[in-house]
PDB file of C-alpha atoms in Angstrom:
ATOM      1  CA  GLY A   1       0.000   0.000   0.000  1.00 65.00           C
ATOM      2  CA  ALA A   2       0.841   3.668  -0.118  1.00 73.00           C
ATOM      3  CA  VAL A   3       3.499   4.861   2.301  1.00 86.00           C
ATOM      4  CA  VAL A   4       3.940   8.241   3.909  1.00 91.00           C
ATOM      5  CA  SER A   5       7.098   9.043   5.823  1.00 92.00           C
ATOM      6  CA  GLN A   6       7.914  11.786   8.274  1.00 94.00           C
ATOM      7  CA  HIS A   7      11.237  13.152   9.376  1.00 95.00           C
ATOM      8  CA  PRO A   8      12.364  13.491  12.044  1.00 96.00           C
ATOM      9  CA  SER A   9      10.475  10.992  14.160  1.00 93.00           C
ATOM     10  CA  TRP A  10      11.223  13.001  17.258  1.00 94.00           C
ATOM     11  CA  VAL A  11      12.906  16.284  18.046  1.00 96.00           C
ATOM     12  CA  ILE A  12      13.842  18.203  21.163  1.00 97.00           C
ATOM     13  CA  CYS A  13      14.528  21.896  20.827  1.00 95.00           C
ATOM     14  CA  LYS A  14      14.992  24.986  22.944  1.00 96.00           C
ATOM     15  CA  SER A  15      12.265  27.540  23.333  1.00 97.00           C
ATOM     16  CA  GLY A  16      12.476  30.219  20.662  1.00 96.00           C
ATOM     17  CA  THR A  17      14.023  28.078  17.976  1.00 97.00           C
ATOM     18  CA  SER A  18      12.363  26.848  14.791  1.00 97.00           C
ATOM     19  CA  VAL A  19      11.778  23.227  13.844  1.00 97.00           C
ATOM     20  CA  LYS A  20      11.071  21.822  10.394  1.00 97.00           C
ATOM     21  CA  ILE A  21       9.144  18.586   9.912  1.00 97.00           C
ATOM     22  CA  GLU A  22       9.029  16.831   6.550  1.00 97.00           C
ATOM     23  CA  CYS A  23       6.220  14.701   5.188  1.00 96.00           C
ATOM     24  CA  ARG A  24       6.845  12.616   2.077  1.00 95.00           C
ATOM     25  CA  SER A  25       4.641  10.373  -0.008  1.00 93.00           C
ATOM     26  CA  LEU A  26       7.040   7.637  -1.014  1.00 91.00           C
ATOM     27  CA  ASP A  27       5.333   5.838  -3.859  1.00 86.00           C
ATOM     28  CA  PHE A  28       2.588   8.149  -4.980  1.00 88.00           C
ATOM     29  CA  GLN A  29       1.989  11.809  -5.688  1.00 89.00           C
ATOM     30  CA  ALA A  30      -0.061  14.002  -3.426  1.00 90.00           C
ATOM     31  CA  THR A  31      -1.267  17.421  -4.498  1.00 90.00           C
ATOM     32  CA  THR A  32      -2.809  17.768  -1.070  1.00 91.00           C
ATOM     33  CA  MET A  33      -1.492  16.773   2.322  1.00 94.00           C
ATOM     34  CA  PHE A  34      -2.942  17.342   5.754  1.00 93.00           C
ATOM     35  CA  TRP A  35      -1.237  18.248   9.011  1.00 96.00           C
ATOM     36  CA  TYR A  36      -2.696  17.168  12.331  1.00 95.00           C
ATOM     37  CA  ARG A  37      -1.665  17.741  15.915  1.00 95.00           C
ATOM     38  CA  GLN A  38      -2.295  15.340  18.757  1.00 90.00           C
ATOM     39  CA  PHE A  39      -1.801  16.348  22.375  1.00 88.00           C
ATOM     40  CA  PRO A  40      -1.280  13.604  24.980  1.00 83.00           C
ATOM     41  CA  LYS A  41      -4.366  11.472  25.550  1.00 79.00           C
ATOM     42  CA  GLN A  42      -6.334  13.538  23.038  1.00 84.00           C
ATOM     43  CA  SER A  43      -7.557  13.061  19.513  1.00 87.00           C
ATOM     44  CA  LEU A  44      -6.048  14.339  16.294  1.00 90.00           C
ATOM     45  CA  MET A  45      -6.978  17.866  15.351  1.00 92.00           C
ATOM     46  CA  LEU A  46      -6.575  19.137  11.817  1.00 92.00           C
ATOM     47  CA  MET A  47      -4.216  22.091  11.676  1.00 94.00           C
ATOM     48  CA  ALA A  48      -3.979  22.849   7.984  1.00 94.00           C
ATOM     49  CA  THR A  49      -4.282  21.582   4.458  1.00 93.00           C
ATOM     50  CA  SER A  50      -1.137  21.762   2.383  1.00 93.00           C
ATOM     51  CA  ASN A  51      -1.673  22.414  -1.323  1.00 90.00           C
ATOM     52  CA  GLU A  52       0.984  21.875  -3.950  1.00 90.00           C
ATOM     53  CA  GLY A  53       1.503  25.071  -5.891  1.00 87.00           C
ATOM     54  CA  SER A  54      -0.677  27.267  -3.723  1.00 88.00           C
ATOM     55  CA  LYS A  55      -1.040  28.551  -0.182  1.00 91.00           C
ATOM     56  CA  ALA A  56      -1.948  26.278   2.655  1.00 93.00           C
ATOM     57  CA  THR A  57      -5.399  26.459   4.195  1.00 92.00           C
ATOM     58  CA  TYR A  58      -5.375  26.798   7.961  1.00 94.00           C
ATOM     59  CA  GLU A  59      -8.049  25.737  10.409  1.00 92.00           C
ATOM     60  CA  GLN A  60      -9.602  28.289  12.700  1.00 91.00           C
ATOM     61  CA  GLY A  61      -7.355  29.110  15.612  1.00 92.00           C
ATOM     62  CA  VAL A  62      -4.145  27.921  13.975  1.00 94.00           C
ATOM     63  CA  GLU A  63      -1.601  30.707  13.490  1.00 93.00           C
ATOM     64  CA  LYS A  64      -0.334  30.617   9.930  1.00 92.00           C
ATOM     65  CA  ASP A  65       2.699  32.746  10.780  1.00 94.00           C
ATOM     66  CA  LYS A  66       3.720  30.317  13.474  1.00 96.00           C
ATOM     67  CA  PHE A  67       3.112  27.104  11.571  1.00 97.00           C
ATOM     68  CA  LEU A  68       4.596  27.633   8.131  1.00 96.00           C
ATOM     69  CA  ILE A  69       3.634  25.090   5.518  1.00 95.00           C
ATOM     70  CA  ASN A  70       5.352  24.625   2.192  1.00 93.00           C
ATOM     71  CA  HIS A  71       4.252  22.049  -0.342  1.00 93.00           C
ATOM     72  CA  ALA A  72       7.468  22.011  -2.331  1.00 86.00           C
ATOM     73  CA  SER A  73       6.642  19.183  -4.720  1.00 91.00           C
ATOM     74  CA  LEU A  74       4.068  16.499  -5.411  1.00 92.00           C
ATOM     75  CA  THR A  75       5.721  14.259  -2.831  1.00 93.00           C
ATOM     76  CA  LEU A  76       6.889  16.661  -0.122  1.00 95.00           C
ATOM     77  CA  SER A  77       5.224  18.968   2.361  1.00 96.00           C
ATOM     78  CA  THR A  78       7.036  20.653   5.231  1.00 97.00           C
ATOM     79  CA  LEU A  79       5.723  22.120   8.468  1.00 97.00           C
ATOM     80  CA  THR A  80       7.942  24.626  10.250  1.00 97.00           C
ATOM     81  CA  VAL A  81       7.140  25.503  13.815  1.00 97.00           C
ATOM     82  CA  THR A  82       8.621  28.969  14.239  1.00 96.00           C
ATOM     83  CA  SER A  83       9.744  30.359  17.575  1.00 96.00           C
ATOM     84  CA  ALA A  84       8.625  27.203  19.308  1.00 96.00           C
ATOM     85  CA  HIS A  85       7.388  27.345  22.886  1.00 96.00           C
ATOM     86  CA  PRO A  86       6.721  24.556  25.384  1.00 96.00           C
ATOM     87  CA  GLU A  87       3.000  24.665  24.611  1.00 95.00           C
ATOM     88  CA  ASP A  88       3.845  23.633  21.047  1.00 96.00           C
ATOM     89  CA  SER A  89       5.114  20.302  22.349  1.00 96.00           C
ATOM     90  CA  SER A  90       2.911  17.732  20.705  1.00 95.00           C
ATOM     91  CA  PHE A  91       2.703  14.863  18.247  1.00 94.00           C
ATOM     92  CA  TYR A  92       2.481  16.130  14.674  1.00 96.00           C
ATOM     93  CA  ILE A  93       1.069  13.794  12.051  1.00 95.00           C
ATOM     94  CA  CYS A  94       0.697  14.277   8.323  1.00 95.00           C
ATOM     95  CA  SER A  95      -1.507  12.418   5.884  1.00 93.00           C
ATOM     96  CA  ALA A  96      -2.050  12.227   2.169  1.00 91.00           C
ATOM     97  CA  PRO A  97      -5.102  10.992   0.274  1.00 87.00           C
ATOM     98  CA  GLY A  98      -4.642   7.864  -1.772  1.00 77.00           C
ATOM     99  CA  ARG A  99      -5.475   7.367  -5.418  1.00 70.00           C
ATOM    100  CA  GLY A 100      -9.080   6.610  -4.663  1.00 63.00           C
ATOM    101  CA  GLN A 101      -9.302   9.770  -2.557  1.00 58.00           C
ATOM    102  CA  GLU A 102     -11.383   7.989   0.074  1.00 67.00           C
ATOM    103  CA  THR A 103      -8.494   6.685   2.114  1.00 77.00           C
ATOM    104  CA  GLN A 104      -5.878   8.758   3.852  1.00 84.00           C
ATOM    105  CA  TYR A 105      -2.411   7.400   4.457  1.00 89.00           C
ATOM    106  CA  PHE A 106      -0.779   8.635   7.604  1.00 91.00           C
ATOM    107  CA  GLY A 107       2.817   9.251   8.410  1.00 92.00           C
ATOM    108  CA  PRO A 108       4.254   7.744  11.599  1.00 90.00           C
ATOM    109  CA  GLY A 109       4.241  11.135  13.303  1.00 93.00           C
ATOM    110  CA  THR A 110       6.833  13.477  14.749  1.00 95.00           C
ATOM    111  CA  ARG A 111       7.055  13.997  18.463  1.00 94.00           C
ATOM    112  CA  LEU A 112       8.171  17.526  19.316  1.00 96.00           C
ATOM    113  CA  LEU A 113       9.372  18.512  22.765  1.00 96.00           C
ATOM    114  CA  VAL A 114      10.168  22.163  23.371  1.00 96.00           C
ATOM    115  CA  LEU A 115      12.203  22.866  26.478  1.00 96.00           C
TER     116      LEU A 115
ATOM    117  CA  ALA B   1     -20.555  20.415   9.435  1.00 72.00           C
ATOM    118  CA  GLN B   2     -19.454  16.947  10.329  1.00 81.00           C
ATOM    119  CA  SER B   3     -18.677  15.490  13.727  1.00 88.00           C
ATOM    120  CA  VAL B   4     -18.017  12.191  15.391  1.00 92.00           C
ATOM    121  CA  THR B   5     -18.831  11.111  18.922  1.00 94.00           C
ATOM    122  CA  GLN B   6     -17.161   8.107  20.471  1.00 95.00           C
ATOM    123  CA  LEU B   7     -19.347   7.197  23.375  1.00 93.00           C
ATOM    124  CA  ASP B   8     -16.712   5.492  25.511  1.00 95.00           C
ATOM    125  CA  SER B   9     -13.304   6.924  26.293  1.00 94.00           C
ATOM    126  CA  HIS B  10     -12.149   3.613  27.742  1.00 96.00           C
ATOM    127  CA  VAL B  11     -13.282   0.026  27.247  1.00 98.00           C
ATOM    128  CA  SER B  12     -11.884  -2.964  29.090  1.00 98.00           C
ATOM    129  CA  VAL B  13     -12.576  -6.560  28.035  1.00 97.00           C
ATOM    130  CA  SER B  14     -11.161  -9.956  28.807  1.00 97.00           C
ATOM    131  CA  GLU B  15      -9.185 -11.827  26.196  1.00 97.00           C
ATOM    132  CA  GLY B  16     -11.474 -13.985  24.099  1.00 97.00           C
ATOM    133  CA  THR B  17     -14.614 -11.922  24.772  1.00 98.00           C
ATOM    134  CA  PRO B  18     -16.399  -9.683  22.260  1.00 98.00           C
ATOM    135  CA  VAL B  19     -15.395  -6.085  21.642  1.00 98.00           C
ATOM    136  CA  LEU B  20     -17.828  -3.228  20.992  1.00 98.00           C
ATOM    137  CA  LEU B  21     -16.585   0.298  20.424  1.00 98.00           C
ATOM    138  CA  ARG B  22     -19.382   2.765  19.826  1.00 98.00           C
ATOM    139  CA  CYS B  23     -19.415   5.653  17.390  1.00 97.00           C
ATOM    140  CA  ASN B  24     -22.127   8.086  16.302  1.00 96.00           C
ATOM    141  CA  TYR B  25     -21.659  10.592  13.548  1.00 93.00           C
ATOM    142  CA  SER B  26     -23.203  13.767  12.225  1.00 90.00           C
ATOM    143  CA  SER B  27     -22.815  14.722   8.592  1.00 81.00           C
ATOM    144  CA  SER B  28     -24.491  17.116   6.198  1.00 73.00           C
ATOM    145  CA  TYR B  29     -23.793  14.961   3.181  1.00 74.00           C
ATOM    146  CA  SER B  30     -23.159  11.328   2.407  1.00 77.00           C
ATOM    147  CA  PRO B  31     -20.341  10.460   4.760  1.00 84.00           C
ATOM    148  CA  SER B  32     -17.400   8.171   4.414  1.00 87.00           C
ATOM    149  CA  LEU B  33     -16.627   6.563   7.742  1.00 92.00           C
ATOM    150  CA  PHE B  34     -13.440   4.961   8.952  1.00 93.00           C
ATOM    151  CA  TRP B  35     -11.977   3.260  11.963  1.00 96.00           C
ATOM    152  CA  TYR B  36      -8.287   3.761  12.619  1.00 94.00           C
ATOM    153  CA  VAL B  37      -6.157   2.123  15.298  1.00 95.00           C
ATOM    154  CA  GLN B  38      -3.137   3.691  16.953  1.00 91.00           C
ATOM    155  CA  HIS B  39      -0.744   1.514  18.898  1.00 87.00           C
ATOM    156  CA  PRO B  40       1.634   3.199  21.345  1.00 80.00           C
ATOM    157  CA  ASN B  41       4.421   5.050  19.582  1.00 71.00           C
ATOM    158  CA  LYS B  42       3.197   3.901  16.190  1.00 75.00           C
ATOM    159  CA  GLY B  43       1.361   5.502  13.312  1.00 79.00           C
ATOM    160  CA  LEU B  44      -2.304   5.276  12.531  1.00 88.00           C
ATOM    161  CA  GLN B  45      -3.466   2.145  10.766  1.00 89.00           C
ATOM    162  CA  LEU B  46      -6.710   1.878   8.827  1.00 90.00           C
ATOM    163  CA  LEU B  47      -8.909  -0.921  10.143  1.00 94.00           C
ATOM    164  CA  LEU B  48     -11.855  -0.512   7.789  1.00 93.00           C
ATOM    165  CA  LYS B  49     -13.893   2.021   5.847  1.00 91.00           C
ATOM    166  CA  TYR B  50     -17.441   2.597   4.684  1.00 90.00           C
ATOM    167  CA  THR B  51     -17.965   4.504   1.443  1.00 83.00           C
ATOM    168  CA  SER B  52     -21.621   3.830   0.504  1.00 77.00           C
ATOM    169  CA  ALA B  53     -21.290   0.238  -0.608  1.00 76.00           C
ATOM    170  CA  ALA B  54     -22.258  -2.613   1.719  1.00 84.00           C
ATOM    171  CA  THR B  55     -23.381  -1.399   5.130  1.00 89.00           C
ATOM    172  CA  LEU B  56     -21.553  -4.197   6.933  1.00 94.00           C
ATOM    173  CA  VAL B  57     -17.880  -3.609   6.471  1.00 94.00           C
ATOM    174  CA  LYS B  58     -15.210  -6.148   7.253  1.00 95.00           C
ATOM    175  CA  GLY B  59     -11.743  -4.986   8.116  1.00 94.00           C
ATOM    176  CA  ILE B  60      -8.403  -6.341   9.129  1.00 94.00           C
ATOM    177  CA  ASN B  61      -7.670  -8.465  12.191  1.00 94.00           C
ATOM    178  CA  GLY B  62     -11.246  -9.711  12.479  1.00 96.00           C
ATOM    179  CA  PHE B  63     -12.843  -6.311  13.040  1.00 97.00           C
ATOM    180  CA  GLU B  64     -16.065  -5.243  11.383  1.00 97.00           C
ATOM    181  CA  ALA B  65     -18.448  -2.313  11.567  1.00 97.00           C
ATOM    182  CA  GLU B  66     -22.026  -1.722  10.497  1.00 95.00           C
ATOM    183  CA  PHE B  67     -23.232   1.557   9.041  1.00 93.00           C
ATOM    184  CA  LYS B  68     -26.728   2.339  10.322  1.00 93.00           C
ATOM    185  CA  LYS B  69     -28.064   5.497   8.762  1.00 90.00           C
ATOM    186  CA  SER B  70     -31.258   5.515  10.831  1.00 91.00           C
ATOM    187  CA  GLU B  71     -29.196   5.500  14.016  1.00 93.00           C
ATOM    188  CA  THR B  72     -26.294   7.546  12.608  1.00 93.00           C
ATOM    189  CA  SER B  73     -23.985   4.930  14.060  1.00 95.00           C
ATOM    190  CA  PHE B  74     -20.898   3.078  12.940  1.00 96.00           C
ATOM    191  CA  HIS B  75     -19.981   0.794  15.819  1.00 98.00           C
ATOM    192  CA  LEU B  76     -16.839  -1.344  15.669  1.00 98.00           C
ATOM    193  CA  THR B  77     -17.009  -4.966  16.766  1.00 98.00           C
ATOM    194  CA  LYS B  78     -14.842  -8.039  17.032  1.00 98.00           C
ATOM    195  CA  PRO B  79     -16.080 -11.447  18.181  1.00 97.00           C
ATOM    196  CA  SER B  80     -13.047 -12.329  20.277  1.00 97.00           C
ATOM    197  CA  ALA B  81     -10.502  -9.904  21.682  1.00 97.00           C
ATOM    198  CA  HIS B  82      -6.797 -10.605  21.525  1.00 96.00           C
ATOM    199  CA  MET B  83      -4.121  -9.089  23.712  1.00 96.00           C
ATOM    200  CA  SER B  84      -2.614  -7.422  20.668  1.00 95.00           C
ATOM    201  CA  ASP B  85      -5.856  -5.473  20.149  1.00 96.00           C
ATOM    202  CA  ALA B  86      -5.036  -3.210  23.086  1.00 96.00           C
ATOM    203  CA  ALA B  87      -4.666   0.243  21.547  1.00 96.00           C
ATOM    204  CA  GLU B  88      -6.407   3.548  20.883  1.00 94.00           C
ATOM    205  CA  TYR B  89      -9.217   3.437  18.335  1.00 96.00           C
ATOM    206  CA  PHE B  90     -10.520   6.418  16.395  1.00 95.00           C
ATOM    207  CA  CYS B  91     -13.788   6.722  14.532  1.00 96.00           C
ATOM    208  CA  VAL B  92     -13.359   9.147  11.659  1.00 93.00           C
ATOM    209  CA  VAL B  93     -15.712  10.837   9.202  1.00 90.00           C
ATOM    210  CA  SER B  94     -15.129  12.466   5.853  1.00 84.00           C
ATOM    211  CA  ASP B  95     -17.825  14.474   4.118  1.00 70.00           C
ATOM    212  CA  ARG B  96     -17.576  13.514   0.479  1.00 62.00           C
ATOM    213  CA  GLY B  97     -20.248  15.925  -0.594  1.00 58.00           C
ATOM    214  CA  THR B  98     -18.290  18.965   0.493  1.00 57.00           C
ATOM    215  CA  GLY B  99     -15.268  18.044  -1.591  1.00 57.00           C
ATOM    216  CA  ARG B 100     -13.215  18.544   1.511  1.00 59.00           C
ATOM    217  CA  ARG B 101     -11.062  15.508   2.075  1.00 66.00           C
ATOM    218  CA  ALA B 102      -9.752  16.337   5.500  1.00 75.00           C
ATOM    219  CA  LEU B 103     -10.847  13.935   8.192  1.00 84.00           C
ATOM    220  CA  THR B 104     -12.668  14.661  11.422  1.00 88.00           C
ATOM    221  CA  PHE B 105     -11.575  12.411  14.256  1.00 92.00           C
ATOM    222  CA  GLY B 106     -13.551  11.268  17.248  1.00 93.00           C
ATOM    223  CA  SER B 107     -12.045  11.661  20.673  1.00 92.00           C
ATOM    224  CA  GLY B 108     -10.788   8.094  20.713  1.00 94.00           C
ATOM    225  CA  THR B 109     -11.505   4.958  22.726  1.00 96.00           C
ATOM    226  CA  ARG B 110      -8.736   3.205  24.572  1.00 95.00           C
ATOM    227  CA  LEU B 111      -9.242  -0.545  24.473  1.00 97.00           C
ATOM    228  CA  GLN B 112      -7.711  -2.531  27.281  1.00 97.00           C
ATOM    229  CA  VAL B 113      -7.589  -6.328  27.024  1.00 97.00           C
ATOM    230  CA  GLN B 114      -7.229  -8.263  30.252  1.00 96.00           C
ATOM    231  CA  PRO B 115      -5.599 -11.713  30.231  1.00 94.00           C
TER     232      PRO B 115
END
């Protein structure tokens, strides 16, 4: 089946620094990718929709200047957490719709810890 | 707008006994419904999906779910629980009619399997 990878799998950074997370579709192209955030013992919440060749669409309450999304190619989307703070510590997961569009394929997630 | 309600945050069963994880949905259009499983420190795995074909959907690892439009439910069942089934389960909805392919996740149900 389709595979989505994320890098890094985990990252620890100091408060105030920026962190970039990559999401790649390994064996298929994705004009759209989705970024979710999952806090401990909570569900996944959609942050934004990444669109190849155009601006990302952010969900209400998500700061676009803080969470920069770039869909550089048909197989790569990046999420940059700028000026990270401890409250940004979370599990970030990306997904991409498969060929049939009904099924989403999820990356393994990136665990971010901001000290 | 679409939403998903998972009625139990935690379910505990004994190994070999049936599993029932309850899910109700709300959707403005014809929904696609999914169940995903998340094992600790692992990515999301699709268990099964309903996309307007047969209302009884069979998935992997012996799981199945029945779409009941009159009850707006999509409960997940398994005849006999196995220790390896212990995980977090998410009921997910996608509104096909809106053209929006992002998923809305339920709050999750943690399944515990006792030996």
